[in-house]
Coordinates of C-alpha atoms in Angstrom, one line a residue:
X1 CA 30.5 10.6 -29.5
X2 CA 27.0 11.1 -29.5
X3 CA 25.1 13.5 -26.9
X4 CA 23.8 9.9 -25.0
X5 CA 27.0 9.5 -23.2
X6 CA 27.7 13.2 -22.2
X7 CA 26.8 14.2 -18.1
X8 CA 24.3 15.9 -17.9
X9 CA 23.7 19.4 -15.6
X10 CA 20.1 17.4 -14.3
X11 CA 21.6 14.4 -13.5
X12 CA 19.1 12.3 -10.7
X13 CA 20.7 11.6 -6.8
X14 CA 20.1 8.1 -7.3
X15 CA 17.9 5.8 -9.7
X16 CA 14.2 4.7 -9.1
X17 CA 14.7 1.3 -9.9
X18 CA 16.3 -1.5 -11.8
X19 CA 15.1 -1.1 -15.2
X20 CA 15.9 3.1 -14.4
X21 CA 19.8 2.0 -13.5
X22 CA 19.6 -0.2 -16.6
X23 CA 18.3 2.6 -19.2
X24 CA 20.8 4.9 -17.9
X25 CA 24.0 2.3 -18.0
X26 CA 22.9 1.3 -21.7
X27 CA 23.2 4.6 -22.4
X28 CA 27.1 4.3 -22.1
X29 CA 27.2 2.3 -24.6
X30 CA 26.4 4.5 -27.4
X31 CA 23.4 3.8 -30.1
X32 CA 22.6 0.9 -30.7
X33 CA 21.8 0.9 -34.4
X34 CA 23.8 3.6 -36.7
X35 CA 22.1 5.6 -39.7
X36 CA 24.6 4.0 -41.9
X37 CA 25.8 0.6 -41.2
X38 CA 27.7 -0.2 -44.3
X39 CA 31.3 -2.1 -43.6
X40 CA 32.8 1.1 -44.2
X41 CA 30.8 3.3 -41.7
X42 CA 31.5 0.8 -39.4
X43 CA 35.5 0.8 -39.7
X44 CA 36.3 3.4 -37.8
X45 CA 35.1 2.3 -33.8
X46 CA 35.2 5.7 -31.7
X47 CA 37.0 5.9 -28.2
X48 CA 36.2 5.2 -25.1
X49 CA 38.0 8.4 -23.6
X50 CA 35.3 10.7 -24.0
X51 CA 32.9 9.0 -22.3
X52 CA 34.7 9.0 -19.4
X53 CA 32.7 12.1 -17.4
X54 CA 29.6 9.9 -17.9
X55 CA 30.6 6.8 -16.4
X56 CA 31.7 8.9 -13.4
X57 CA 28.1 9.9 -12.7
X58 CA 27.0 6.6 -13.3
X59 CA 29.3 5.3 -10.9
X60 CA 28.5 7.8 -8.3
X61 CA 24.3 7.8 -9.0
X62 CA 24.5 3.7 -8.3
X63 CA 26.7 4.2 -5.4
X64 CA 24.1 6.2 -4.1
X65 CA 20.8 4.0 -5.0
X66 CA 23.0 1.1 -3.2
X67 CA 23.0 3.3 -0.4
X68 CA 19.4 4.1 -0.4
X69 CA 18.4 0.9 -0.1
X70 CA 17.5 0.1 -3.6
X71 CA 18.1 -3.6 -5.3
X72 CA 20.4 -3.5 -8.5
X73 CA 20.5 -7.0 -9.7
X74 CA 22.9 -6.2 -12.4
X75 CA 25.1 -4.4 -10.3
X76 CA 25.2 -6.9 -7.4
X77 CA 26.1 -9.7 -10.0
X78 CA 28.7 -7.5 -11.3
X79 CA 30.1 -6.7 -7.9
X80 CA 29.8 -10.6 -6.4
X81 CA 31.7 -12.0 -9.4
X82 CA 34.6 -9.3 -9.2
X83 CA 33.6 -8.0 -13.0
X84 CA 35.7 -5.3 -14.2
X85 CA 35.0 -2.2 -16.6
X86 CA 35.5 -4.1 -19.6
X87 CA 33.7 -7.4 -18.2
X88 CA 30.5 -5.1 -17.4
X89 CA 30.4 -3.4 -20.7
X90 CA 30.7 -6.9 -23.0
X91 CA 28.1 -8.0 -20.2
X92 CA 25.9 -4.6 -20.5
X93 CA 26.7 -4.9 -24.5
X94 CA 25.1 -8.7 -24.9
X95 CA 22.3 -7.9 -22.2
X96 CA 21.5 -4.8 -24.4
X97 CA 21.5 -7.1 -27.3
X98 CA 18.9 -9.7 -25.3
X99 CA 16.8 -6.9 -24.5
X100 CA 16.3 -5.5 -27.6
X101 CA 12.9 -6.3 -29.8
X102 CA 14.9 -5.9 -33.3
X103 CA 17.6 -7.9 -32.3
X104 CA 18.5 -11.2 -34.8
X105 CA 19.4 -13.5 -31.6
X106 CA 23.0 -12.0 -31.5
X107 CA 25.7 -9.2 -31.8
X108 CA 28.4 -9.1 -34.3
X109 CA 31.9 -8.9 -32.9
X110 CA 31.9 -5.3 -34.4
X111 CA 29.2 -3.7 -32.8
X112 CA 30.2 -5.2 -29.7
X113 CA 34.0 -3.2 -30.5
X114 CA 31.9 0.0 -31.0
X115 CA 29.5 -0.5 -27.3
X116 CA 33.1 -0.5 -25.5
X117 CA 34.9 2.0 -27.5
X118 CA 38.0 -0.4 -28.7
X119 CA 39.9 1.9 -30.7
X120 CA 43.0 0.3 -31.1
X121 CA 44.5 -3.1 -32.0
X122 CA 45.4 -3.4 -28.6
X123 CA 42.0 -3.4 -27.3
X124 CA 40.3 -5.3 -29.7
X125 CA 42.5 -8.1 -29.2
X126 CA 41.6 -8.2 -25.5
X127 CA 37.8 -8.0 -26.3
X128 CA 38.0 -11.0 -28.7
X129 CA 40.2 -12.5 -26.1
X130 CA 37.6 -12.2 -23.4
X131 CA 34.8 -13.8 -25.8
X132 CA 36.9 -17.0 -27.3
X133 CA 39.7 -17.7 -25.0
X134 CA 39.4 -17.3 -21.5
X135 CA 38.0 -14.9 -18.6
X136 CA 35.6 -14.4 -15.8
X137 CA 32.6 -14.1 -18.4
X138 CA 33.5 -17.5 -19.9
X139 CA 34.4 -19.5 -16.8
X140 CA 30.7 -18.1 -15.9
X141 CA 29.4 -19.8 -19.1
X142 CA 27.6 -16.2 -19.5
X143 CA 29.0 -16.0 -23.0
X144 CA 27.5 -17.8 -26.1
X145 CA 28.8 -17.9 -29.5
X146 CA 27.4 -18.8 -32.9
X147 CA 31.3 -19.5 -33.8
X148 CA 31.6 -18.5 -37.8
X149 CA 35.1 -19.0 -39.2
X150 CA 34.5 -15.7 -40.7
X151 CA 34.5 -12.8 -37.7
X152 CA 32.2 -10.6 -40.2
X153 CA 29.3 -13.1 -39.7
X154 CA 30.3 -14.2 -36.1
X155 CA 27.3 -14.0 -33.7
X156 CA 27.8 -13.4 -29.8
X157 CA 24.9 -13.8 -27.3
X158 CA 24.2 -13.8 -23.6
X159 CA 23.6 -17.0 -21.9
X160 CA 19.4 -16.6 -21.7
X161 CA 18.5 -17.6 -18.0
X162 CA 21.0 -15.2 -17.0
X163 CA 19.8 -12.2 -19.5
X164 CA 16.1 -12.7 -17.8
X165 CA 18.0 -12.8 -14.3
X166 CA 20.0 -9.8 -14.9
X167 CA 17.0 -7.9 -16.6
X168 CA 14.2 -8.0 -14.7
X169 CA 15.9 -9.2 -11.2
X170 CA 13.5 -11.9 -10.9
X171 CA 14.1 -16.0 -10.8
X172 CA 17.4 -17.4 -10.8
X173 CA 20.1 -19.0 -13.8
X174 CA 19.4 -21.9 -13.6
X175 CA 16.4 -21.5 -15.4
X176 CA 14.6 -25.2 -15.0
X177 CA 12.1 -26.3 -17.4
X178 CA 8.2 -26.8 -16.1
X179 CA 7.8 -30.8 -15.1
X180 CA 4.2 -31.6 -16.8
X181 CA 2.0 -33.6 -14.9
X182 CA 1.2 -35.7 -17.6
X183 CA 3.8 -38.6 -17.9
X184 CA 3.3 -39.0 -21.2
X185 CA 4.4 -35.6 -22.2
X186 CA 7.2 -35.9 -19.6
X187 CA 8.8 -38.7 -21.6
X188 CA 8.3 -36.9 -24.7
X189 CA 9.9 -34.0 -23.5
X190 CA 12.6 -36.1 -22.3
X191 CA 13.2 -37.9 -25.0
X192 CA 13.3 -34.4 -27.4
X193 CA 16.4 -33.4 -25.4
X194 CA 18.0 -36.4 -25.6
X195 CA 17.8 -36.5 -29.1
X196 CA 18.8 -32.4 -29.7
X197 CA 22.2 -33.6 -27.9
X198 CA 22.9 -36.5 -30.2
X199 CA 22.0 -34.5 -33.1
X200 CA 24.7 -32.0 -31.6
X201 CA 27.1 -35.0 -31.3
X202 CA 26.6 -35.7 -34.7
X203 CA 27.4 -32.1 -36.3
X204 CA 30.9 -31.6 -37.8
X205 CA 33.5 -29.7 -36.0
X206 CA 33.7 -27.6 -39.4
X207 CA 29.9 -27.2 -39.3
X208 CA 29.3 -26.3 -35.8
X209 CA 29.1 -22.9 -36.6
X210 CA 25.3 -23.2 -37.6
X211 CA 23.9 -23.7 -34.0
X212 CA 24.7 -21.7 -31.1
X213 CA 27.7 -23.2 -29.0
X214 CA 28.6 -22.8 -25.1
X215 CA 32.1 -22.6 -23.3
X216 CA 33.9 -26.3 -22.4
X217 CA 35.1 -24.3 -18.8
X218 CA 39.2 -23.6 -19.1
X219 CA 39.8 -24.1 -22.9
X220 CA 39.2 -21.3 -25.2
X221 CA 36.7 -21.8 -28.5
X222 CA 33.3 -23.4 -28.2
X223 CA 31.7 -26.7 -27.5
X224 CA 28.9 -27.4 -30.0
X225 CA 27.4 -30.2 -27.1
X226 CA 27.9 -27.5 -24.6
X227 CA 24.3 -25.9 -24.7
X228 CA 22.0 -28.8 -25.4
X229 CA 24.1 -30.9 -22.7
X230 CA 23.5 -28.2 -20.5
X231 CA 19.3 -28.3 -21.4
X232 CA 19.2 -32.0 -20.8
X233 CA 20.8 -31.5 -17.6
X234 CA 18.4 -28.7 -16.4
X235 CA 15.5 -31.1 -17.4
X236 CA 16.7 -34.0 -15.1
X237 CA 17.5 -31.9 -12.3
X238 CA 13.6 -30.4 -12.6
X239 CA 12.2 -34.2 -12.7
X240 CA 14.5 -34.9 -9.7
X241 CA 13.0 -32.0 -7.6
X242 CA 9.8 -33.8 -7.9
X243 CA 9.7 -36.9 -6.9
X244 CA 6.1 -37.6 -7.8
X245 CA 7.3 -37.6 -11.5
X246 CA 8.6 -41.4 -12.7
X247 CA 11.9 -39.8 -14.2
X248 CA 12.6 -37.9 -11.0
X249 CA 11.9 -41.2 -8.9
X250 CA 14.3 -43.1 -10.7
X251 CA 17.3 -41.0 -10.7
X252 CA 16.5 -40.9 -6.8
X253 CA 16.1 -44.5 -6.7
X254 CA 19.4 -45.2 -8.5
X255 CA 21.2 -41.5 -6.4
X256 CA 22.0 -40.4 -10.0
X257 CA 24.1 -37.0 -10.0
X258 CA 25.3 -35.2 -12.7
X259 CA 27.0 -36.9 -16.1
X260 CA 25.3 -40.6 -14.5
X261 CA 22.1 -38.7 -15.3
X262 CA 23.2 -38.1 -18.7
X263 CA 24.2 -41.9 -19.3
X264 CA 21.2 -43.0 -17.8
X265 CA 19.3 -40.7 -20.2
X266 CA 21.0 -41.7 -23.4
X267 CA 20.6 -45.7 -22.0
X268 CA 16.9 -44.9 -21.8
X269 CA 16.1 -43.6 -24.9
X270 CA 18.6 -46.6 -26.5
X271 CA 16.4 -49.0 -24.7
X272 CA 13.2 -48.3 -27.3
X273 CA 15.5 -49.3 -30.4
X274 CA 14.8 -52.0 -32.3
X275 CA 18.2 -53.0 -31.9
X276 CA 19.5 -52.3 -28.4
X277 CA 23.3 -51.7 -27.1
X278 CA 25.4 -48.0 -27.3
X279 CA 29.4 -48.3 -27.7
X280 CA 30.9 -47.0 -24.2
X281 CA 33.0 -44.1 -25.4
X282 CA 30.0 -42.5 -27.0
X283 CA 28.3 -42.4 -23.3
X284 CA 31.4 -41.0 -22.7
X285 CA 31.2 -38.2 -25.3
X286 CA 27.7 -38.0 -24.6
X287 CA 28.1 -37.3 -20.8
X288 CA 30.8 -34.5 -21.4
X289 CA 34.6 -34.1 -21.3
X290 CA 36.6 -36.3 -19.8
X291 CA 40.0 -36.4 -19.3
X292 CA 40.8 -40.2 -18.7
X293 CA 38.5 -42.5 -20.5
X294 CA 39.1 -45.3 -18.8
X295 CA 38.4 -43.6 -15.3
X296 CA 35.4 -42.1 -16.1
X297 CA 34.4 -45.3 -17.8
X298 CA 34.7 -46.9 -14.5
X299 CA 33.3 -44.7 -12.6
X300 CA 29.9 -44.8 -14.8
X301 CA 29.6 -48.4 -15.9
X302 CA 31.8 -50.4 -13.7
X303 CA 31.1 -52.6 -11.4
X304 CA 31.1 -50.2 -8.8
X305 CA 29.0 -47.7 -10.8
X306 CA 25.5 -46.6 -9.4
X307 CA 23.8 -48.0 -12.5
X308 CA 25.7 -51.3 -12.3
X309 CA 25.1 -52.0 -8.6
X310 CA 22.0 -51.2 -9.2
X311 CA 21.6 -54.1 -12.0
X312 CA 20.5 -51.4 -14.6
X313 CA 23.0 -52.2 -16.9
X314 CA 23.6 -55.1 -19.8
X315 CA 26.9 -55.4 -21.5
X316 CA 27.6 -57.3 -24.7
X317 CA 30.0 -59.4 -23.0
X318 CA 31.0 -60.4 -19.6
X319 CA 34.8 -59.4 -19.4
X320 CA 37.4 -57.5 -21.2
X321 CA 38.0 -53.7 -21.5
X322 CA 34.8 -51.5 -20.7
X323 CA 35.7 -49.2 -23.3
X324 CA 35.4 -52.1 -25.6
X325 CA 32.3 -53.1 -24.8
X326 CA 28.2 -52.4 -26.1
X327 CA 26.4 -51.0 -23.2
X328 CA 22.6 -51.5 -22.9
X329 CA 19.9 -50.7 -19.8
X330 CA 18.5 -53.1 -18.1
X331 CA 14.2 -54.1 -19.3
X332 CA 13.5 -54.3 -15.6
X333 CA 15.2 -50.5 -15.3
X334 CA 13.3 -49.5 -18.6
X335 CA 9.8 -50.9 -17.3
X336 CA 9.8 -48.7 -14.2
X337 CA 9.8 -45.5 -16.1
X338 CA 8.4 -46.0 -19.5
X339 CA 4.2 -46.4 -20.4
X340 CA 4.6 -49.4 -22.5
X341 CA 6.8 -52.3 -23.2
X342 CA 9.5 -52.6 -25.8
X343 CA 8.3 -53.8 -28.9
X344 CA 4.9 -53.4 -28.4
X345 CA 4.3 -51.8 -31.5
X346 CA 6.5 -54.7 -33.6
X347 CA 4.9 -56.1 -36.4
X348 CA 5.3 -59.5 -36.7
X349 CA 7.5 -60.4 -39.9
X350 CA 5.6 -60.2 -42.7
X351 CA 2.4 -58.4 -41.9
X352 CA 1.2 -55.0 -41.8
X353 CA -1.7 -53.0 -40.4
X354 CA -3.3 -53.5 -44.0
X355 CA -3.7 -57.7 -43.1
X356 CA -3.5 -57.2 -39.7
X357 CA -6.9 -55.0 -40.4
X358 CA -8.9 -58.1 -42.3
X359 CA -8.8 -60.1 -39.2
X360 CA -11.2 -60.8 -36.7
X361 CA -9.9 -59.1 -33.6
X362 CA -11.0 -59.4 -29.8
X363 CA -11.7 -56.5 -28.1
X364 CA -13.1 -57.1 -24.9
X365 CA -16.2 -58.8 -23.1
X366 CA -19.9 -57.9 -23.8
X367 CA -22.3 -57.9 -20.6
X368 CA -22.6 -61.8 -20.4
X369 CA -19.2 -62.6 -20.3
X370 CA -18.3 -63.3 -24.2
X371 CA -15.7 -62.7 -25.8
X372 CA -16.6 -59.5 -28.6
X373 CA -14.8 -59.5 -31.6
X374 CA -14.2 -56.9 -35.1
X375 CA -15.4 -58.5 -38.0
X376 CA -16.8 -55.6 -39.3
X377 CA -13.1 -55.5 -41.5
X378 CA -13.2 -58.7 -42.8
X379 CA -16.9 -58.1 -43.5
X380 CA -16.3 -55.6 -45.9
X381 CA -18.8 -53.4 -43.7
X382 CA -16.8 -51.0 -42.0
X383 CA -16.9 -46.7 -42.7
X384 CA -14.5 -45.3 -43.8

């Protein structure tokens, strides 16, 4: 090991602050970059054992700060959560990772081996175990994962609300996106993360390696929708703090909580199509995981649903299984949150803006009352 993780003989009583506590704790981890990073240089992950002494006087200096008065962020999260030594290292390891200006966006499952010193096979199964299978870090949803089949080009990265929590000590993780007073750009906004989770939906199980992917809670591997369902989310829970904004009156009008938001989200931007009507299990898939189809089906478009009590919803027929049906939202339901009704930008069959453009047009009233037309196109006057 390098002279970084030894105790030193001048070691402080306690540490000034957060980002002091930080430094020193990243320091256990060894370098961060080697001289020579070459597969072979990188082979042979050094122990833990000697850095034992250090952590030690780590764990006695932040006993101490605690003491003092002083707020760890880090350390309290470690300590609420019930994190142990290897928990707070991967955690320390990814945070690191976040921190650092030179980073890529992620970690390799290597240099994550050589932060905590795994050694031995033993260890390093338990390290991979706690980043794909299961554990305290996933069931957090602290633990993101550009999944490669191949572990050499594997990518691991910390959840980012929480790496700007844990660093600075400032905010919260839930890390809700700005509501712009414009409603215009609110529904362009909305209608961006809408469309990132489809595009998610549409990705290969075999391909979902080339996005970042978030933990479906109690299975192991990674959920390609996981992340971007997770963004759409945060942005409807931000409208629904301010009720001033039409999105966030809505879902209070209809008491919309959780998936329903999601449903009513994917319904909205369906309701602009030129064709209308989305099959019911891809709400479904589009809302999240659910065990029993047919409940949750219920429960979000049946008759006892918010959105169907609320005569939001049109089906493509009256009866039969709801799984079986086309699922469509309501115009009135539309109209009360978008800027401008459906179809208004149609052309009429066979016509363009090119003819439309050689006709006389009105456009409004000059000071006597008249009607005031553009003829300046079928003229042949107008600038170009």
């Amino acid at each position: 090991m390098t002279d970084t993780t030894r105790t030193e003989t001048s070691q402080p009583d306690r540490f000034e602050d957060h980002f002091h506590y930080l430094t020193a704790w990243f320091r256990l981890l060894g370098p961060a970059r080697h001289e020579n990073e070459s597969p072979a240089a990188m082979d042979e992950v050094p122990s833990f054992e000697p850095r034992r002494d250090f952590l030690a006087g780590l764990e006695l200096i932040t006993a101490r700060t605690i003491e003092a008065g002083i707020e760890l962020p880090f350390e309290a999260f470690v300590r609420e959560n019930g994190l142990d030594l290897t928990d707070r290292l991967i955690l320390l390891t990814l945070l690191r990772s976040a921190l650092d200006p030179q980073s890529q966006g992620g970690l390799r499952f290597i240099r994550i081996l050589w932060a905590l010193g795994a050694d031995s096979v033993g260890r390093q199964i338990e390290v991979r175990r706690r980043l794909d299978e299961e554990g305290l870090l996933r069931d957090l949803g602290l633990i993101e994962c550009a999944a490669h089949p191949s572990l050499l080009e594997r990518s691991y990265r910390l959840h980012r609300p929480t790496a700007g929590f844990l660093a600075a000590g400032r905010g919260d993780t839930l890390d809700l996106p700005r509501v712009p007073e414009s409603q215009l750009e609110a529904l362009e906004l909305l209608d961006y993360d809408t469309r990132q989770l489809i595009d998610a939906l549409k990705i290969p199980f075999h391909e979902a390696y080339q996005i970042w992917q978030g933990v479906r809670k109690g299975f192991p591997g990674w959920d390609r929708t996981a992340l971007r369902r997770g963004r759409l989310a945060a942005r409807l829970e931000a409208s629904y703090r301010q009720e001033t904004d039409a999105i966030g009156a809505e879902l209070h009008r209809l008491d919309l909580t959780g998936d329903e938001r999601l449903v009513w989200a994917v319904l909205f931007l369906d309701s602009s199509a030129k064709e209308i009507g989305l099959a019911a299990p891809y709400l479904l898939s589009f809302s999240g995981w659910h065990d029993d189809a047919e409940a949750a089906a219920e429960r979000l478009l049946g008759r006892g649903s918010k959105l169907a009590k609320a005569g939001a919803l049109r089906f493509s027929r009256a009866d039969g299984p709801l799984l079986a049906r086309v699922v469509a939202l309501s115009q009135e339901a539309r109209g009360r949150v978008a800027l401008w009704p459906r179809s208004a930008f149609a052309l009429t069959p066979e016509t363009s803006l090119d003819l439309a453009g050689n006709e006389a047009r009105p456009l409004g009233f000059v000071p006597n009352g008249s009607a005031l037309q553009d003829r300046v196109a079928s003229a042949g006057g107008g600038r170009r």
